[in-house]
Short mmCIF file of C-alpha atoms in Angstrom, two decimals:
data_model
loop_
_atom_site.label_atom_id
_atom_site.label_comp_id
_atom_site.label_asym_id
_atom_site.label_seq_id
_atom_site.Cartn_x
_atom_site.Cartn_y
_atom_site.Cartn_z
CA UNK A 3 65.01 39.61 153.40
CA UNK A 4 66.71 36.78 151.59
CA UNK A 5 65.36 35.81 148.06
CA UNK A 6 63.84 32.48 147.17
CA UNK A 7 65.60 30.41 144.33
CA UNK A 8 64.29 27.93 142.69
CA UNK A 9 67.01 25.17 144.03
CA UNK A 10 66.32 25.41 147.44
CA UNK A 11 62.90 25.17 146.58
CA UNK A 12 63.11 21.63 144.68
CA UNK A 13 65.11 20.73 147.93
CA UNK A 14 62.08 21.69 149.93
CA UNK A 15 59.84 19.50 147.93
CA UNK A 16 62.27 16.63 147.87
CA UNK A 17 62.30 16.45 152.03
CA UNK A 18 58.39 17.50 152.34
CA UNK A 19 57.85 14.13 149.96
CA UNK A 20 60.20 11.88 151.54
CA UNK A 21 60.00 13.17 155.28
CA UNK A 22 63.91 12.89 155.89
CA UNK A 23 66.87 14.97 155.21
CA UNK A 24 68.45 12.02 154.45
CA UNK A 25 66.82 10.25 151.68
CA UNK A 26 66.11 13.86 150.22
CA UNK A 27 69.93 14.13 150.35
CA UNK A 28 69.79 10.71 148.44
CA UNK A 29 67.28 11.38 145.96
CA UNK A 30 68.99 14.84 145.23
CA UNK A 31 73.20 13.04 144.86
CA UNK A 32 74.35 16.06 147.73
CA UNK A 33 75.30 15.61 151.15
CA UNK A 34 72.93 15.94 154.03
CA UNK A 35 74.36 18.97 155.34
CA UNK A 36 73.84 20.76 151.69
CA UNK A 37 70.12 19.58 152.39
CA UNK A 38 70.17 21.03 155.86
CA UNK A 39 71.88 24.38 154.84
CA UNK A 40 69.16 24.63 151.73
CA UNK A 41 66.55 24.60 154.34
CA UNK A 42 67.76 26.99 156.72
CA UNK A 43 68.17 29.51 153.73
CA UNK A 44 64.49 28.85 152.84
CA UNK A 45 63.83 29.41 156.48
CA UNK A 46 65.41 32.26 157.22
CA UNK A 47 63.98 33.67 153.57
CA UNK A 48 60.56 33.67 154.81
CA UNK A 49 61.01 34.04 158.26
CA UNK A 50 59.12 30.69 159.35
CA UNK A 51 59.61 27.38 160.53
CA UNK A 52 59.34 24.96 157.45
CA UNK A 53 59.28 21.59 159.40
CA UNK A 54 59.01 20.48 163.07
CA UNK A 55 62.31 18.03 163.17
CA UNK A 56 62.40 14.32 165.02
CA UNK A 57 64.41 11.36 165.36
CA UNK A 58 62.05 9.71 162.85
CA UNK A 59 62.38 12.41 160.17
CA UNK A 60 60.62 15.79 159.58
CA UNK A 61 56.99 16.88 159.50
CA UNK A 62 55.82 20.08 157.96
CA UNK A 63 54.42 22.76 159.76
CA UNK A 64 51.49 24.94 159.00
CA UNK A 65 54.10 27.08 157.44
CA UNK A 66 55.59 24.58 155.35
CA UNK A 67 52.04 23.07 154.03
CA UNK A 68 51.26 26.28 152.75
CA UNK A 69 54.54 26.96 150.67
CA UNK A 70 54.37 23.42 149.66
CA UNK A 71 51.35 23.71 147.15
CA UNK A 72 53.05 26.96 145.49
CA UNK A 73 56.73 25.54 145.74
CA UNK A 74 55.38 22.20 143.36
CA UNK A 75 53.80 24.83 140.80
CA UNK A 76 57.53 26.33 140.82
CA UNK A 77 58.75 22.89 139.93
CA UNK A 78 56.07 21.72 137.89
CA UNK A 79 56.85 24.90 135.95
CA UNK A 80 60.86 24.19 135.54
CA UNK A 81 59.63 20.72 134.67
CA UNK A 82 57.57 21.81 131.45
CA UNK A 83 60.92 24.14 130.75
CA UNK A 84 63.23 22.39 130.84
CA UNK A 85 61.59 19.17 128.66
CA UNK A 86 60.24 22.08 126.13
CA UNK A 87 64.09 23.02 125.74
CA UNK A 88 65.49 19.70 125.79
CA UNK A 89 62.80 18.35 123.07
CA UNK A 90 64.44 21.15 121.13
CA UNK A 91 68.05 20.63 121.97
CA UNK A 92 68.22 16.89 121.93
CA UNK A 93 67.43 13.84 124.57
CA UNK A 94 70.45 12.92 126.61
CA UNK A 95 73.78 11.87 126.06
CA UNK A 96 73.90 9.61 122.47
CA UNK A 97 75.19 6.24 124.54
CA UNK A 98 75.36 5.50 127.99
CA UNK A 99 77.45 2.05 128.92
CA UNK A 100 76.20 1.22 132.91
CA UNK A 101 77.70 -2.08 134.93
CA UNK A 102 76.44 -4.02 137.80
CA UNK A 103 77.33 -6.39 139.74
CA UNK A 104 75.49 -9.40 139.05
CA UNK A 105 73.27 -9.89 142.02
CA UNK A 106 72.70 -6.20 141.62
CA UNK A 107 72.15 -6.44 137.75
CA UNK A 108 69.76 -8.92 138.72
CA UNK A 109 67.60 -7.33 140.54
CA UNK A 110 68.18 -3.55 139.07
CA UNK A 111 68.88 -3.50 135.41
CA UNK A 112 65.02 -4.14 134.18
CA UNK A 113 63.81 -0.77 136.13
CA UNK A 114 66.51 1.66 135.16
CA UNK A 115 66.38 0.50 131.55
CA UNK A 116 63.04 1.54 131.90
CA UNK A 117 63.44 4.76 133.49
CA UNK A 118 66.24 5.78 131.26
CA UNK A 119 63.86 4.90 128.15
CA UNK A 120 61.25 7.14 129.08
CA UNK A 121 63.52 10.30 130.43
CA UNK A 122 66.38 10.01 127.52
CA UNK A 123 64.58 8.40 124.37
CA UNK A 124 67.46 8.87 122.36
CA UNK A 125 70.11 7.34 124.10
CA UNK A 126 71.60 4.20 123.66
CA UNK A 127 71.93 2.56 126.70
CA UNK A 128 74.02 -0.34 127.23
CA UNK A 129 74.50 -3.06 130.24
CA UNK A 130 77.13 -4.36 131.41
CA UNK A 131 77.45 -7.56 134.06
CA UNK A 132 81.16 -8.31 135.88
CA UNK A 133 83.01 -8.77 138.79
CA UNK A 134 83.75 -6.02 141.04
CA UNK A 135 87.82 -5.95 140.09
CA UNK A 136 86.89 -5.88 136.17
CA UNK A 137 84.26 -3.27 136.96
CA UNK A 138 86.89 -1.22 138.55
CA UNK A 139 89.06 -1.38 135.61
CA UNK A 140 86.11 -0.82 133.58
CA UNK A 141 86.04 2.73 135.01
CA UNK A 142 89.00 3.50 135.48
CA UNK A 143 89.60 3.16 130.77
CA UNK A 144 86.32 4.83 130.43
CA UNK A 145 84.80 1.89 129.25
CA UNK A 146 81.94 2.41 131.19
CA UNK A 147 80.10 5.47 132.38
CA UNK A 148 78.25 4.39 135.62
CA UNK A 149 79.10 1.73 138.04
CA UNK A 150 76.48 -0.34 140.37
CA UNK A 151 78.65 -2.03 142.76
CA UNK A 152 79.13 -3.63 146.84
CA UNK A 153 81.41 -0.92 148.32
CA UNK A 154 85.03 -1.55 147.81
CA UNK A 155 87.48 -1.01 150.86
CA UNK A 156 89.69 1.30 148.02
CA UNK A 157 87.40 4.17 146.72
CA UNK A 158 90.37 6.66 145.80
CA UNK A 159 89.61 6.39 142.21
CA UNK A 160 85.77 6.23 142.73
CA UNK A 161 83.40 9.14 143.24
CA UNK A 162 80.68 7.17 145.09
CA UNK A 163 77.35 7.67 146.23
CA UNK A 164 75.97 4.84 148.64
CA UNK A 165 72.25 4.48 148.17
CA UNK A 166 71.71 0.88 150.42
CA UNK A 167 72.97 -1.79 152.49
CA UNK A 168 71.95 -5.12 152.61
CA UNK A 169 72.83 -8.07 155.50
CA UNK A 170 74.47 -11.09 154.54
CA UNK A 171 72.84 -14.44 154.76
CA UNK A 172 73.93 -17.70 155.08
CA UNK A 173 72.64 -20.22 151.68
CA UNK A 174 72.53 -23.35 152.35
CA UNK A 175 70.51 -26.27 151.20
CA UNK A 176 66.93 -26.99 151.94
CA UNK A 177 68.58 -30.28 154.23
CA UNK A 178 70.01 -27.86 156.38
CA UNK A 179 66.42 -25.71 156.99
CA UNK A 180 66.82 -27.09 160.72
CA UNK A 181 69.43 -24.16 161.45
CA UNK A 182 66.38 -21.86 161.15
CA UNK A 183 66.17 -17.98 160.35
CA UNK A 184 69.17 -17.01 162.01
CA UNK A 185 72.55 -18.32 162.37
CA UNK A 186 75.19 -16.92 164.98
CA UNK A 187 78.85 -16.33 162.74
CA UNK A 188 80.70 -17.86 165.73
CA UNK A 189 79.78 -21.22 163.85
CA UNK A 190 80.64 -19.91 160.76
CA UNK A 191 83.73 -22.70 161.20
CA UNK A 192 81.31 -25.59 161.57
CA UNK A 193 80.00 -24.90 157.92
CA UNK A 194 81.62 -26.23 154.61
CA UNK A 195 81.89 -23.15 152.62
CA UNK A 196 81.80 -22.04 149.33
CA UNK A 197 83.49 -19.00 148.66
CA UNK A 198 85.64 -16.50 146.18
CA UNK A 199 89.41 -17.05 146.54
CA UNK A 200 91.45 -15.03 147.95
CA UNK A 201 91.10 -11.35 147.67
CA UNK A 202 88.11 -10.94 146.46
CA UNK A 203 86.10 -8.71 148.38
CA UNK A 204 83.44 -11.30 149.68
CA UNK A 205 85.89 -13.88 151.06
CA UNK A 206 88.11 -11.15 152.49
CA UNK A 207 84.65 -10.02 154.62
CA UNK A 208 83.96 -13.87 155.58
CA UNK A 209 87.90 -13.92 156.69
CA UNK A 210 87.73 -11.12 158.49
CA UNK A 211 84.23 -11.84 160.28
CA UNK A 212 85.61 -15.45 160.95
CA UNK A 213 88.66 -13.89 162.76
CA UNK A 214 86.44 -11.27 164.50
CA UNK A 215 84.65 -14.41 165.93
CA UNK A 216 87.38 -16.41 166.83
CA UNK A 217 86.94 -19.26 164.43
CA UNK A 218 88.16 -20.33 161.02
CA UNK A 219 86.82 -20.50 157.60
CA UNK A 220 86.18 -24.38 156.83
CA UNK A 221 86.52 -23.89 152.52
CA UNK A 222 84.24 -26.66 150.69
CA UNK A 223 86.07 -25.20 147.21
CA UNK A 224 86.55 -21.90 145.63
CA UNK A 225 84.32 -20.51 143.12
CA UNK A 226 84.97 -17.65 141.29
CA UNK A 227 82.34 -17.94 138.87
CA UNK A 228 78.63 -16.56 139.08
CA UNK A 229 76.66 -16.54 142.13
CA UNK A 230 74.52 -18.63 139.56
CA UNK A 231 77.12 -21.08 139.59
CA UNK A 232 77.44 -20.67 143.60
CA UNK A 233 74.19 -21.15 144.31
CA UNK A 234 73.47 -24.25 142.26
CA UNK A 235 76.75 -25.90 144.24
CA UNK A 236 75.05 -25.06 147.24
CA UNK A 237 71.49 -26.71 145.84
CA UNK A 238 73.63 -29.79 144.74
CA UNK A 239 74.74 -30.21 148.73
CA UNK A 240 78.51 -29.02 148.12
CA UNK A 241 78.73 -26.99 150.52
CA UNK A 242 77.36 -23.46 151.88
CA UNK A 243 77.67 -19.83 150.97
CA UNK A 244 77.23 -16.14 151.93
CA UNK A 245 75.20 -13.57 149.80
CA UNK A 246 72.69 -11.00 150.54
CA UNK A 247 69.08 -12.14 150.16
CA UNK A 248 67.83 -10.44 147.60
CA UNK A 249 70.22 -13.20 145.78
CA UNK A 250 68.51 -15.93 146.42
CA UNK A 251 65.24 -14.89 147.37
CA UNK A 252 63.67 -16.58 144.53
CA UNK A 253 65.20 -19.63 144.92
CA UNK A 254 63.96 -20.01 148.89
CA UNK A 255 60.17 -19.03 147.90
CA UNK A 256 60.87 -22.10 145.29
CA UNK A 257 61.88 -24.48 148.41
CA UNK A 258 65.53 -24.54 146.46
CA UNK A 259 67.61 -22.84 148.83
CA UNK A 260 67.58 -22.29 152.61
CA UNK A 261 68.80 -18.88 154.08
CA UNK A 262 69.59 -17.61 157.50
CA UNK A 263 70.22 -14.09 158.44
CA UNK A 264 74.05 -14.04 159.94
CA UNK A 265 73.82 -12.56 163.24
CA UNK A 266 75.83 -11.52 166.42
CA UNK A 267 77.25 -9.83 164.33
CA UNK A 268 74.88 -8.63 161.54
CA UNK A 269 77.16 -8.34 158.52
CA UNK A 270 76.14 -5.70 155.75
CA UNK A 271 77.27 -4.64 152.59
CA UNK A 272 76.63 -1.38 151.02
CA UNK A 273 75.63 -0.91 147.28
CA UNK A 274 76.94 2.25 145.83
CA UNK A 275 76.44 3.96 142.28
CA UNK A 276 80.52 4.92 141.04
CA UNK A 277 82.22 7.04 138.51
CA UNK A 278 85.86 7.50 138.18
CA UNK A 279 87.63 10.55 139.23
CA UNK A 280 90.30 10.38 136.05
CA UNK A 281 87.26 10.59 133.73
CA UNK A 282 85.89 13.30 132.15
CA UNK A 283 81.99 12.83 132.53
CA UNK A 284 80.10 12.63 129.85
CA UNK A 285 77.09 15.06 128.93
CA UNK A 286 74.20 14.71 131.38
CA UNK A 287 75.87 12.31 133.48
CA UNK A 288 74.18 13.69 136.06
CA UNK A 289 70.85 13.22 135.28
CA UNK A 290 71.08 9.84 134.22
CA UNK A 291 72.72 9.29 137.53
CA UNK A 292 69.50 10.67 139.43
CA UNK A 293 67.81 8.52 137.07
CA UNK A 294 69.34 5.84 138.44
CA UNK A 295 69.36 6.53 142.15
CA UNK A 296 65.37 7.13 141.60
CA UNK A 297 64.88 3.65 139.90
CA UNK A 298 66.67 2.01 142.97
CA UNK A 299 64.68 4.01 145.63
CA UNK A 300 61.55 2.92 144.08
CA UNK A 301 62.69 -0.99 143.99
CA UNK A 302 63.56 -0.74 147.84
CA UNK A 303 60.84 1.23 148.47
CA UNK A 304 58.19 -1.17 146.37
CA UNK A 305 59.79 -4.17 148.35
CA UNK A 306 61.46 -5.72 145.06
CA UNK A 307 64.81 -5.63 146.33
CA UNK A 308 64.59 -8.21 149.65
CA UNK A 309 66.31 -7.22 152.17
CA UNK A 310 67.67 -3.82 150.83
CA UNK A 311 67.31 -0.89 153.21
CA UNK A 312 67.87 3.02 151.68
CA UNK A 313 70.58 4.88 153.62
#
């Protein structure tokens, strides 16, 4: 018989908790099929069926309730170890520099500053806010450690792991509430927009939806500044834009903004957590990482990212 280790038994936890290979795989940074392979080892190891396996996720069988209680002591047990030896060894990397995106900084920065306070105390943590290109270059100097960013069509550089997606909307202002919750991107020409110029990653999505439609952008003005900056244009009556809710979600619950989900298609954009490939990585990159991808799980999960689904 195959021996237990304690890996594949912290992978069993991690799917029994979230009931799906795949957000286990999330929560863990590996790749679904690692996830899969851990559990047929554990399987085949104690010759029983762990979970009973769906198109909604995975259930534990009688089997797997009964290893569950002893395979938490097992981590509960590493867990004591491993802070008893760090406490003794030191807490973390001494500085970690992280950037976001702004609408992602936004909505992000306040819960992983406060996950990263209580599980490294001793490291210096610095923010960083920017546009996706400096971000980019950012990483690729080693001037930051960890990137929070909207998927970029060129990830050669980039190790990236994508934890959600979010649809676009369409902002526009409260006047214009009469196009109601949805709006169809075929009339995406009919709208005065206000958008990036070009090559930046959100106008080159609107150009390319537009032309997937059959229509053409109608540019109010370019703005390359905040989506602050956007969004208070758009509040003024210049014009309209295109940003994920979660954006302006404050703003519409204030009667500032209007918003309409684009549809037919549905256009999303995936958020993913970067590091460079040219870069060494620093000491415990890793774990600050899984700190990370744990403090945005629990923001989608707790509803405090609108709009955000985990993937």
């Amino acid at each position: 018989m195959s021996t237990l280790n304690s890996d594949d038994l912290a992978c069993f936890v991690c799917v029994a908790n979230t009931q799906s290979i795949s957000r286990a795989a999330l929560e863990l940074g590996a790749d679904q099929s690692t996830v899969s392979r851990q559990i047929a080892r554990l399987e085949a190891a104690l010759d029983a069926r762990l979970f009973h396996r769906s198109g909604r996720g995975v259930v534990l069988t009688e089997a797997g309730n009964t290893l569950l209680t002893y395979a938490r002591q097992v981590a509960s047990t590493l867990t004591e170890a491993r802070a008893a030896v760090r406490a003794s060894t030191g807490n973390g990397p001494a500085q970690m520099v992280i950037a976001a995106q702004p609408t992602i900084a936004n909505t992000a920065f306040a819960a992983i500053a406060a996950a990263l306070k209580q599980r490294f105390p001793a490291t210096r943590v610095r923010f960083v806010e920017g546009l996706a290109s400096p971000i980019l270059a950012w990483l690729a100097a080693g001037e930051i450690d960890v990137a929070l960013l909207y998927l970029p069509e060129q990830q050669g550089a980039l190790k990236v792991d994508v934890l959600l997606e979010e649809d676009l909307t369409l902002v526009t202002p409260t006047s214009w509430s009469h196009l109601g919750a949805t709006f169809p991107a075929k009339r995406l020409g009919e709208m005065p927009m206000i958008l990036p110029s070009t090559g930046h990653g959100l106008r080159v999505l609107a150009e390319t939806l537009a032309t997937r439609v059959g229509t053409t952008l109608n540019m109010a003005l370019e703005c390359d500044a905040s989506n602050t900056v956007a969004m208070r244009l758009v509040e003024d009556g210049c014009g309209a834009t295109m940003l994920p809710f979660a954006a302006v979600a404050d703003r519409v619950a204030q009667g500032r903004l209007h918003s309409a989900r684009i549809v037919d298609p549905v256009v999303t954009r995936q958020v993913a957590l970067a590091t460079a490939r040219n870069r060494p990585p620093v000491p415990e990159l890793w774990d600050v990482m899984q700190a990370v991808r744990m403090s945005v799980r629990n923001i989608v999960m707790s509803g405090a990212w609108p709009g955000a689904r985990l993937v």
